[in-house]
Coordinates of C-alpha atoms and ligand atoms in Angstrom, one line a residue:
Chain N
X1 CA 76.8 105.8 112.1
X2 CA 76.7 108.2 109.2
X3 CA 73.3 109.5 107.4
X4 CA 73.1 111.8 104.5
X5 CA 69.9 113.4 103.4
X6 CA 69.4 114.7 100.1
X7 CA 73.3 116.3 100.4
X8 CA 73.7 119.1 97.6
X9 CA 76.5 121.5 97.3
X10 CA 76.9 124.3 95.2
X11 CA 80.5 126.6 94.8
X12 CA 79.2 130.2 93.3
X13 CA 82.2 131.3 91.2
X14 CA 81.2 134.8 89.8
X15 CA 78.6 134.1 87.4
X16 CA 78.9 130.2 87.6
X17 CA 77.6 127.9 89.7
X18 CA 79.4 124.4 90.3
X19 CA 76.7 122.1 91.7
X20 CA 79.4 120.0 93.2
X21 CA 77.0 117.6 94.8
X22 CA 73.1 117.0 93.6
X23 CA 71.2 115.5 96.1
X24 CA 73.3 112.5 97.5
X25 CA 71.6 110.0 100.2
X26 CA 74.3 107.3 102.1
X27 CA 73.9 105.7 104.9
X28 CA 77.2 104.1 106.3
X29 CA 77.1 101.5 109.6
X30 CA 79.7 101.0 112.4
X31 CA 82.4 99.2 110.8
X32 CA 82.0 99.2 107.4
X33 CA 85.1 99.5 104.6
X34 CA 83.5 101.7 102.0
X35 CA 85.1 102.8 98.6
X36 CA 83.4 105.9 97.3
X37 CA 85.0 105.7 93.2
X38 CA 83.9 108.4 90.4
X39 CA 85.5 110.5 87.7
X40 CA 88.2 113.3 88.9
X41 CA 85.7 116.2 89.7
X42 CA 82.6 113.3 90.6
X43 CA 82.3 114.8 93.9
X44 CA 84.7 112.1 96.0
X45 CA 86.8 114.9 98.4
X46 CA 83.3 117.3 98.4
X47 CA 81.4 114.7 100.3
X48 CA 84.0 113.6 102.2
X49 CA 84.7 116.7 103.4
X50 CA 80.4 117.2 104.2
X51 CA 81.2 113.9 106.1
X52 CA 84.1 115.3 108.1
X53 CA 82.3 118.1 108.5
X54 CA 85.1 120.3 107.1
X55 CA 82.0 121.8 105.7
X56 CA 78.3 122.0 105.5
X57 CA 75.8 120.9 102.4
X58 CA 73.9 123.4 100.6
X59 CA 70.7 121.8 101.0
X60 CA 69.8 118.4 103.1
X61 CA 71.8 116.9 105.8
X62 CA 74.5 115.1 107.3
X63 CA 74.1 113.1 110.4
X64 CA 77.1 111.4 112.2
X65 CA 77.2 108.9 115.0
X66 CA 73.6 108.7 115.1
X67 CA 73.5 112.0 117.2
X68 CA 75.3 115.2 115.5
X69 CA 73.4 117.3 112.7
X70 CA 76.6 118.9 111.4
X71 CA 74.9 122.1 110.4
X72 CA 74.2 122.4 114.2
X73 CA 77.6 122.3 115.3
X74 CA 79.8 125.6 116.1
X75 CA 83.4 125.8 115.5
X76 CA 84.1 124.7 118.7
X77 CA 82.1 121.5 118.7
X78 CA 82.9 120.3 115.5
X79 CA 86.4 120.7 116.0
X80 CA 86.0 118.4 119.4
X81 CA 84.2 116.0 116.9
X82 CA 87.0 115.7 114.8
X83 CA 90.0 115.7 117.2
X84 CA 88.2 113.0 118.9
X85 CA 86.4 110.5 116.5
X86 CA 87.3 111.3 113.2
X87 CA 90.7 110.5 111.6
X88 CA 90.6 113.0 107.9
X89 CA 93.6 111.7 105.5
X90 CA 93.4 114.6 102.6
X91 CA 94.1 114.3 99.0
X92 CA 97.2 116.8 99.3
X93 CA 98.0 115.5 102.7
X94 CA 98.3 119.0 104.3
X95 CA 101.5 118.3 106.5
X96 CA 102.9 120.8 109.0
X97 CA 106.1 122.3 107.5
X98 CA 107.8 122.9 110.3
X99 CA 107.3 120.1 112.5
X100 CA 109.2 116.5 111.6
X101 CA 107.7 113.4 110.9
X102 CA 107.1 112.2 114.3
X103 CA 105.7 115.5 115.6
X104 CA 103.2 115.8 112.4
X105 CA 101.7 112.3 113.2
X106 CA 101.9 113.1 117.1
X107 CA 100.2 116.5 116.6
X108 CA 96.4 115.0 116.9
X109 CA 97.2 113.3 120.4
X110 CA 99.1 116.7 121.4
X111 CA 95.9 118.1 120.9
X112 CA 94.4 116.0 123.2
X113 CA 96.9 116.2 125.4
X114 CA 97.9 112.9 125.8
X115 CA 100.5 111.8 128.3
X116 CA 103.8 112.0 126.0
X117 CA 105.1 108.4 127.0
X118 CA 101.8 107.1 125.4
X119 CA 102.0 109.1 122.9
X120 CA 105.8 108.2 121.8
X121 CA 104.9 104.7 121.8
X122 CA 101.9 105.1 119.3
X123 CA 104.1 107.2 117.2
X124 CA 106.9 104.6 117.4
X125 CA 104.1 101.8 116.3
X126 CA 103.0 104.1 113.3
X127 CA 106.5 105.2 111.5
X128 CA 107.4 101.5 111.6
X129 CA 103.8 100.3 110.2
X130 CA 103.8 102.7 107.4
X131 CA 107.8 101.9 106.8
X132 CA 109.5 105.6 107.9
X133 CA 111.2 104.6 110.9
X134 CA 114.6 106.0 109.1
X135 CA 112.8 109.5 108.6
X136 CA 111.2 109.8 111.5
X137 CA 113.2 113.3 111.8
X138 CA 112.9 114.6 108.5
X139 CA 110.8 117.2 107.6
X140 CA 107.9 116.8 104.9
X141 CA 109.8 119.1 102.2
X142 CA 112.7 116.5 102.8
X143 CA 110.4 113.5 101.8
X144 CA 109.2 112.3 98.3
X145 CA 105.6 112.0 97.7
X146 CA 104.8 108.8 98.8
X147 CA 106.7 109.4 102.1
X148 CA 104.5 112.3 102.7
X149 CA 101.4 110.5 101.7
X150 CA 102.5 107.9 104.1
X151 CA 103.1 110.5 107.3
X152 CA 99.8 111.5 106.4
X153 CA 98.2 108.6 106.6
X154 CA 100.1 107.3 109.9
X155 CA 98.6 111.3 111.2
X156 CA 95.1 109.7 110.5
X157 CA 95.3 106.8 112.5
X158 CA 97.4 108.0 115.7
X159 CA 94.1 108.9 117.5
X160 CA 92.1 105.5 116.7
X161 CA 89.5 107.4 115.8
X162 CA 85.9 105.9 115.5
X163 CA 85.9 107.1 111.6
X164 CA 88.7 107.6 109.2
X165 CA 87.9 109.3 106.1
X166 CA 90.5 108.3 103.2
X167 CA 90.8 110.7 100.4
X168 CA 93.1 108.6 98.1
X169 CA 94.8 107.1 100.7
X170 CA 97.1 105.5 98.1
X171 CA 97.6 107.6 95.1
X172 CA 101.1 108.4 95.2
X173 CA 102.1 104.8 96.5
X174 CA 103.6 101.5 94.8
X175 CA 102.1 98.9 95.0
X176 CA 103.5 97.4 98.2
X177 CA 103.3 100.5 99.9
X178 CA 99.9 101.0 99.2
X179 CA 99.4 97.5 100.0
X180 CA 100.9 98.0 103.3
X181 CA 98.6 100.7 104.4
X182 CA 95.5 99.3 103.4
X183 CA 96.2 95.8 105.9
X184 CA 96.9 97.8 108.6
X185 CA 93.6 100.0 107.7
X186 CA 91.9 96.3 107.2
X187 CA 93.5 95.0 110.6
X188 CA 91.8 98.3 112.6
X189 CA 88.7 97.7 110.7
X190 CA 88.7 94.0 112.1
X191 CA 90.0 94.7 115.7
X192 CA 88.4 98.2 116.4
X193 CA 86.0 98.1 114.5
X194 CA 87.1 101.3 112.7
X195 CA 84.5 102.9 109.9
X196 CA 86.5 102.9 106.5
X197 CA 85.5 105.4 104.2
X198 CA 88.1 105.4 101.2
X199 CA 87.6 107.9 98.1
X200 CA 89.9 106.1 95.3
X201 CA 90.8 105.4 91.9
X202 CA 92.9 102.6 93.1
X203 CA 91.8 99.0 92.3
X204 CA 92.9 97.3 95.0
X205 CA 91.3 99.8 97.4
X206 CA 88.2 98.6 95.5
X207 CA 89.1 94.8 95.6
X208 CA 89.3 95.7 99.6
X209 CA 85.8 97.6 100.3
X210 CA 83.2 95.6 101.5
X211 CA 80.9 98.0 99.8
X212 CA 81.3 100.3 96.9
X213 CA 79.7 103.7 95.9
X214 CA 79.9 105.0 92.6
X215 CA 79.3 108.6 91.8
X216 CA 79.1 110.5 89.0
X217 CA 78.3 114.2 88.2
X218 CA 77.9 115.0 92.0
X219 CA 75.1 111.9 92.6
X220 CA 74.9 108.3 93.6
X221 CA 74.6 106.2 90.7
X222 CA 75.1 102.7 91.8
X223 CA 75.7 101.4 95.6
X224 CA 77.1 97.1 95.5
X225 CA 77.9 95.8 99.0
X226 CA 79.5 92.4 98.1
X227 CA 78.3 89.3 99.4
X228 CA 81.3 87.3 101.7
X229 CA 82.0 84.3 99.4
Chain E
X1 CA 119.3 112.8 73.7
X2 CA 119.5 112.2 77.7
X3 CA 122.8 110.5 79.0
X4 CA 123.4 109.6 82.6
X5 CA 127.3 108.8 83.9
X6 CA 127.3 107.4 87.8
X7 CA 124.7 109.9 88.7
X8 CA 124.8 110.2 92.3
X9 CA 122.6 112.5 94.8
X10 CA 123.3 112.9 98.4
X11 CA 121.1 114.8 101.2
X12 CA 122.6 116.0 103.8
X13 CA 120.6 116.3 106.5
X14 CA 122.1 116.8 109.7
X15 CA 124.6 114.3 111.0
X16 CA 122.1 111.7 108.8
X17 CA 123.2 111.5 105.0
X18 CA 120.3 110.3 102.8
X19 CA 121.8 108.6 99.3
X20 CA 118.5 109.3 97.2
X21 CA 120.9 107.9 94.0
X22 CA 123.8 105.9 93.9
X23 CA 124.6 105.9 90.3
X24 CA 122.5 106.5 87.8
X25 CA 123.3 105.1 84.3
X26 CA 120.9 105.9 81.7
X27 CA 120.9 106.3 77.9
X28 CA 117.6 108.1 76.3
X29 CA 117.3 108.4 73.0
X30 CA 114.9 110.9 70.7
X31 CA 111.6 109.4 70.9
X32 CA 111.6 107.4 73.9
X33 CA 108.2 106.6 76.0
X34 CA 109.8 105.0 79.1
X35 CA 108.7 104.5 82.5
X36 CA 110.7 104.8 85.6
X37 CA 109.0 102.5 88.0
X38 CA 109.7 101.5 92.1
X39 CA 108.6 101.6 95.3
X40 CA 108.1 105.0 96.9
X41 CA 111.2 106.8 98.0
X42 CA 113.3 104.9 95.7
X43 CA 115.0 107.6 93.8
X44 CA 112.4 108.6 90.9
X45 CA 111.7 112.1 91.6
X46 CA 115.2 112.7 92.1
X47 CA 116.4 111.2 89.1
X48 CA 113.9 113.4 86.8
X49 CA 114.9 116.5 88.5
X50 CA 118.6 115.6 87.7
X51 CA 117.5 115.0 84.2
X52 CA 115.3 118.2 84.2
X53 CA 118.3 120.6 85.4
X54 CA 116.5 121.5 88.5
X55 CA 119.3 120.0 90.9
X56 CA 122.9 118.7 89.7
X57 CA 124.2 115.3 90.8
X58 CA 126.5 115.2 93.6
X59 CA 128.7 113.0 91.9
X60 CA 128.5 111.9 87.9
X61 CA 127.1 114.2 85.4
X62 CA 124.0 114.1 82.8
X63 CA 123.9 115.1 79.4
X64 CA 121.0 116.8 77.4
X65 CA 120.4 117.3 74.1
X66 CA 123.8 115.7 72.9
X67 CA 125.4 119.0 74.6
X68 CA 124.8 120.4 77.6
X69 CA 126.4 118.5 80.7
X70 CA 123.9 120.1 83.2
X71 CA 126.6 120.7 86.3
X72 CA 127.9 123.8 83.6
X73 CA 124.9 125.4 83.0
X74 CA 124.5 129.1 85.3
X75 CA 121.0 129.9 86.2
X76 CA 120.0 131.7 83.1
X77 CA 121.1 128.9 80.7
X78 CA 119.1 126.1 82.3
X79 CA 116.1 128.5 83.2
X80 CA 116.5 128.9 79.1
X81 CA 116.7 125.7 78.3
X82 CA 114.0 124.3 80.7
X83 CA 111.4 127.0 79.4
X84 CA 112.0 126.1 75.3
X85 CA 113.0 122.6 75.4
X86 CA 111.7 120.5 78.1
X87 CA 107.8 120.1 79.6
X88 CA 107.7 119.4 83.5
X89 CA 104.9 117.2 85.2
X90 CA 105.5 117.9 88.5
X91 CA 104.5 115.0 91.5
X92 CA 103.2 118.1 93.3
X93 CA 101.6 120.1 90.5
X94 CA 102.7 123.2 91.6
X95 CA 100.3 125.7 90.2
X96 CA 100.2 129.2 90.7
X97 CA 97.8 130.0 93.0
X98 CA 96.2 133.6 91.6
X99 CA 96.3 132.7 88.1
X100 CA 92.8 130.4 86.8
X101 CA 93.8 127.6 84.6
X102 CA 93.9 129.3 81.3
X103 CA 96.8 131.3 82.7
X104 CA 98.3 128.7 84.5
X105 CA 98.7 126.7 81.8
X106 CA 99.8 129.7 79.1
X107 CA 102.6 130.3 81.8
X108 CA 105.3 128.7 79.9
X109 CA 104.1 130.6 76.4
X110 CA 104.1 133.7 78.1
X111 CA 107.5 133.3 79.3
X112 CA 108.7 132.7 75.3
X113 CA 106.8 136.2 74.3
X114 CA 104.8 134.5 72.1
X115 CA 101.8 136.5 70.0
X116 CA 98.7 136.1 72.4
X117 CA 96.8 134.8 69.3
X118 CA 98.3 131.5 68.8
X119 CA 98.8 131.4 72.4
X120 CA 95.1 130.8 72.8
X121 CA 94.9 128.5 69.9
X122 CA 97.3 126.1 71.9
X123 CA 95.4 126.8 75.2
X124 CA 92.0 126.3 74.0
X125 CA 93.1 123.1 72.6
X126 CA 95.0 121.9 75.3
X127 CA 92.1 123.2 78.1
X128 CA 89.6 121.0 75.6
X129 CA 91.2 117.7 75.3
X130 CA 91.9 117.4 78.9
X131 CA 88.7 118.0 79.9
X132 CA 88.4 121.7 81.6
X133 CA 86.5 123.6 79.2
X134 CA 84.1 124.1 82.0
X135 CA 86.5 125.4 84.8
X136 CA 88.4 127.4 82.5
X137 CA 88.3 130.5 84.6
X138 CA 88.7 128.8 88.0
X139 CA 91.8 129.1 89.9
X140 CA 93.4 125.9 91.3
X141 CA 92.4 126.0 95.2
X142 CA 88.5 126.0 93.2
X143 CA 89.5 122.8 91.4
X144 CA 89.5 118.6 92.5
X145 CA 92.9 117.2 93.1
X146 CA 92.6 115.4 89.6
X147 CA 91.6 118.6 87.9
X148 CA 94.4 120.4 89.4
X149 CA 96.7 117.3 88.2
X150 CA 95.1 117.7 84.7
X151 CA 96.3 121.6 84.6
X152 CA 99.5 120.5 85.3
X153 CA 100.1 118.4 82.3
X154 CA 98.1 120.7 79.9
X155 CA 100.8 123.2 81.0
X156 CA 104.1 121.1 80.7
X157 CA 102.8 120.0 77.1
X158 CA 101.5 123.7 76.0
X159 CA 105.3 124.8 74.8
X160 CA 105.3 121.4 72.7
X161 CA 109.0 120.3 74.1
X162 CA 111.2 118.2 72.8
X163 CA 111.6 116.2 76.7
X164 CA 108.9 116.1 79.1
X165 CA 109.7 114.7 82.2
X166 CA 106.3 113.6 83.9
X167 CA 106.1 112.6 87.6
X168 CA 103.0 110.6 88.6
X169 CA 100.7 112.2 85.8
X170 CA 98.0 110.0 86.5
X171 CA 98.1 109.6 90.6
X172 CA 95.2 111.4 90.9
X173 CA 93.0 110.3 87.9
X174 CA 90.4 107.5 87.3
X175 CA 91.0 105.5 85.0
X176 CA 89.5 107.3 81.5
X177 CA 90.5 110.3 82.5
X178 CA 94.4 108.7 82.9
X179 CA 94.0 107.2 79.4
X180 CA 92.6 110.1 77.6
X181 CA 96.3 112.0 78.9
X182 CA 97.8 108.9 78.0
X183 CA 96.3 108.8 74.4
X184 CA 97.4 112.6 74.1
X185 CA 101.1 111.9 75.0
X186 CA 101.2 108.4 72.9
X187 CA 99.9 111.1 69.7
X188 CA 102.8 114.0 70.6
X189 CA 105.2 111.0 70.6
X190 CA 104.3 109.5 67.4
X191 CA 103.5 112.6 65.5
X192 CA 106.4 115.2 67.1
X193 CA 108.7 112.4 68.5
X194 CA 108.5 114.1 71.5
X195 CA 110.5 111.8 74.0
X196 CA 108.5 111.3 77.4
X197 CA 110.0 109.8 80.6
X198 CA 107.4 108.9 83.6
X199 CA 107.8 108.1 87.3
X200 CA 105.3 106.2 87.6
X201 CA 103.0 103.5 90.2
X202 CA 100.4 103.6 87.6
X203 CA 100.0 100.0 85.6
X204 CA 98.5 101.7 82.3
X205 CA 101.1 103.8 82.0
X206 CA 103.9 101.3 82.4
X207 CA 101.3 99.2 80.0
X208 CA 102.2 101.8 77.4
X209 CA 105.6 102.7 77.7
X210 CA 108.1 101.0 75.0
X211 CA 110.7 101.0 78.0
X212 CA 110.6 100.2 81.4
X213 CA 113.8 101.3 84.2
X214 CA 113.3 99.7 87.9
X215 CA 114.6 102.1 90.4
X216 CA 115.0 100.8 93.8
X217 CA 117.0 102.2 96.6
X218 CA 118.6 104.8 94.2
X219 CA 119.8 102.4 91.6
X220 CA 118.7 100.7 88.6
X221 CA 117.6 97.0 88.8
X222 CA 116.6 96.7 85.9
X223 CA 116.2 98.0 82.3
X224 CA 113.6 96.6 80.0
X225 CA 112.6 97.2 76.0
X226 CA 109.7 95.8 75.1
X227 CA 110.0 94.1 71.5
X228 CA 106.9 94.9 69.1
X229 CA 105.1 92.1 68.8
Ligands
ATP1 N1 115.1 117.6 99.8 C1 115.4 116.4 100.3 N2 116.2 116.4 101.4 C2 116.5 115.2 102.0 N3 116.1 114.0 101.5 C3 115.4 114.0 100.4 C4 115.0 115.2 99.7 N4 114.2 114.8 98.7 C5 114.1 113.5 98.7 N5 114.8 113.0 99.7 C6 115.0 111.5 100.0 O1 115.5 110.9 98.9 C7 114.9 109.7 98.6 C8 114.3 109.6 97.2 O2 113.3 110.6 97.1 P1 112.4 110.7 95.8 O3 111.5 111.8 96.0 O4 113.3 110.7 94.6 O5 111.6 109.3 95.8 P2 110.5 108.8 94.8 O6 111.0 107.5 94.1 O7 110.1 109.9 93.8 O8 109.3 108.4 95.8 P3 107.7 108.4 95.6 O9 107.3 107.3 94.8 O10 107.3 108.3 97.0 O11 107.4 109.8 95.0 C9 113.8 109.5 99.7 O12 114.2 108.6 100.6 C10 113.6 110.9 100.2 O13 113.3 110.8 101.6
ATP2 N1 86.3 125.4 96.5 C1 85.7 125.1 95.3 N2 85.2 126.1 94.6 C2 84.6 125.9 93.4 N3 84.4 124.7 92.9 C3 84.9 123.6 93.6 C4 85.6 123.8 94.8 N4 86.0 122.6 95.2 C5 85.6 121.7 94.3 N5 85.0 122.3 93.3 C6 84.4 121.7 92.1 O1 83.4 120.7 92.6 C7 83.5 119.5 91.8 C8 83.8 118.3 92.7 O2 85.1 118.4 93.3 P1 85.7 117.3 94.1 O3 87.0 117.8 94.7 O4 84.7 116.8 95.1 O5 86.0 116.2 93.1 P2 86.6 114.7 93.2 O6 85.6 113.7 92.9 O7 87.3 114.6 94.6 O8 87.7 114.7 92.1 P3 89.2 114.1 92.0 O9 89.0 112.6 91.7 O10 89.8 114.8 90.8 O11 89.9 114.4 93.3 C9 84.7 119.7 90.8 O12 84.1 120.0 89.5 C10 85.4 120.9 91.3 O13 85.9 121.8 90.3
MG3 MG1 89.3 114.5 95.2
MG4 MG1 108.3 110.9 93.7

């Protein structure tokens, strides 16, 4: 599904160079449930992002769905990619200010322009999953953290898209919350056969991954798929 | 030092009232490391801004210091008396866009006129021990979401307060980089008797704290010491 090639990326600030990523080779199947775990600064939300194609590598290359070199695609064709197949939660969630709960999670299918029955009733399945049916209104500076974390993850998910990419999915969640939100994410996995790609300090997003990927200092230092017991 | 009387805060949000607290009674005394923990919209971040005079109960009243009820304080006495006395974490981080870190977190020291030298005595050694030496210059939309969240406790710490009021300092850390803020609070505490209050999901720092207060639904469930042992 996902191929990376020698994936290096480099920020030039003034004088300084941040090599951000060194070199980083993954290859991720259909249907995998992947934690990508490091230090704060590792690399996590970089390579997600080269993943996403929110942005392009340096050097090397990313391949996704077996087909799509992201360094060929325009603007145009990479946004299709990731309206269509790709569900991106961020690390700072990146909610609409203006629109409510229900119309930040429904904006991906809006884009699509999916018939608005449908559309309400996948939204209506999403608030209740993620346990915001009595905000469903409210807009994201009315909501605490977690709340917003949570919109943002339901926003992820409304499309059923082929890949979701998870950028601390669970950060600013309890326990149960975060809990809550990674069955569902387990219950796509098993049904749809979703691609799982979490970046995370969180344990028990770790305890969940079928596969783990550690990096440190923008590289791939140890990569342990765990055997079903 | 902190004293909380029926504290209650109500949102009004259009014909929908939202009853974030519904009465708050809290003791804190000089010294304190306590953790406010429970589930995600339960009333933490409210509770902290109450206690940080950056909203005022709708009902009930908090005392700070021994002396200030907060709902008497006019703009300029609790802009005073949050810039010299108390250290904000904020669940959000809320950085200042255009200024690099070093600014960002000499904000508060700044704001006191102090003499430029000490001032970068305090930030050199606060940029150090949480680990940004390296991005020093780098503004925050350059910066990792944990290196962001690391400016933003350097900063809340740099005035050396008597309060800080951290929400979620470690949401976006691995784990050693959570413990080495950890191990820099635990030190302020014991050698200033700096009082700290968390919000908190994170198990290491509710590990640490010598009190625990359960928050759910915007009351307190429970209030635990732990006994030395
Ligand atoms: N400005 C606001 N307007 C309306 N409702 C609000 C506002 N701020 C918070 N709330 C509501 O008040 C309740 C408590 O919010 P608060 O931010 O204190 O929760 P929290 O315990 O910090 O949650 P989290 O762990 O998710 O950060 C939530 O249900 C939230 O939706
Ligand atoms: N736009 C940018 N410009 C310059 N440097 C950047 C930029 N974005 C990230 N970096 C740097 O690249 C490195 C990797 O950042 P990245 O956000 O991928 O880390 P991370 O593993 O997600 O960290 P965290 O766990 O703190 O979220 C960091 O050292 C960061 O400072
Ligand atoms: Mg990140
Ligand atoms: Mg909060």
């Amino acid at each position: 599904l996902i191929h990376t090639v020698g994936v290096t990326k480099d920020y030039q600030l003034g004088t300084h160079t941040v090599h951000a990523l060194r070199g980083v080779d993954l290859r991720v199947r259909p249907g995998e449930f992947l934690s990508i775990v490091g230090p704060s600064g590792s690399g996590k939300t970089t390579l997600l992002n080269m993943i996403g194609c929110l942005d392009i590598p340096t050097e090397g290359m990313v391949e996704l769905f077996g087909e799509f070199d992201t360094r060929d695609l325009d603007d145009k064709a990479s946004t299709l990619l990731r309206r269509d197949r790709i569900g991106f939660i961020f690390q700072s969630f990146n909610l609409m200010p203006v629109l409510n709960i229900r119309e930040n999670i429904g904006l991906p299918l809006d884009l699509q322009r999916m018939d608005s029955k449908e559309m309400n009733v996948r939204i209506d399945e999403l608030v209740e999953v993620v346990g915001l049916t009595e905000f469903a209104e409210h807009r994201p500076e009315e909501l605490s953290g977690g709340q917003r974390q949570r919109v943002a993850v339901a926003r992820a998910l409304v499309t059923q898209p082929d890949l979701v990419l998870a950028d601390e999915p669970t950060a600013n969640l309890d326990h149960e919350s975060g809990m809550a939100i990674l069955r569902l994410m387990q219950k796509m996995n098993e049904t749809r056969g979703t691609t799982f790609i979490f970046s995370t300090h969180d344990p028990k997003v770790m305890d969940l991954a079928t596969r783990t990927v550690v990096i440190e200092d923008g590289m791939v230092t140890e990569d342990t798929v765990k055997s079903k017991s």
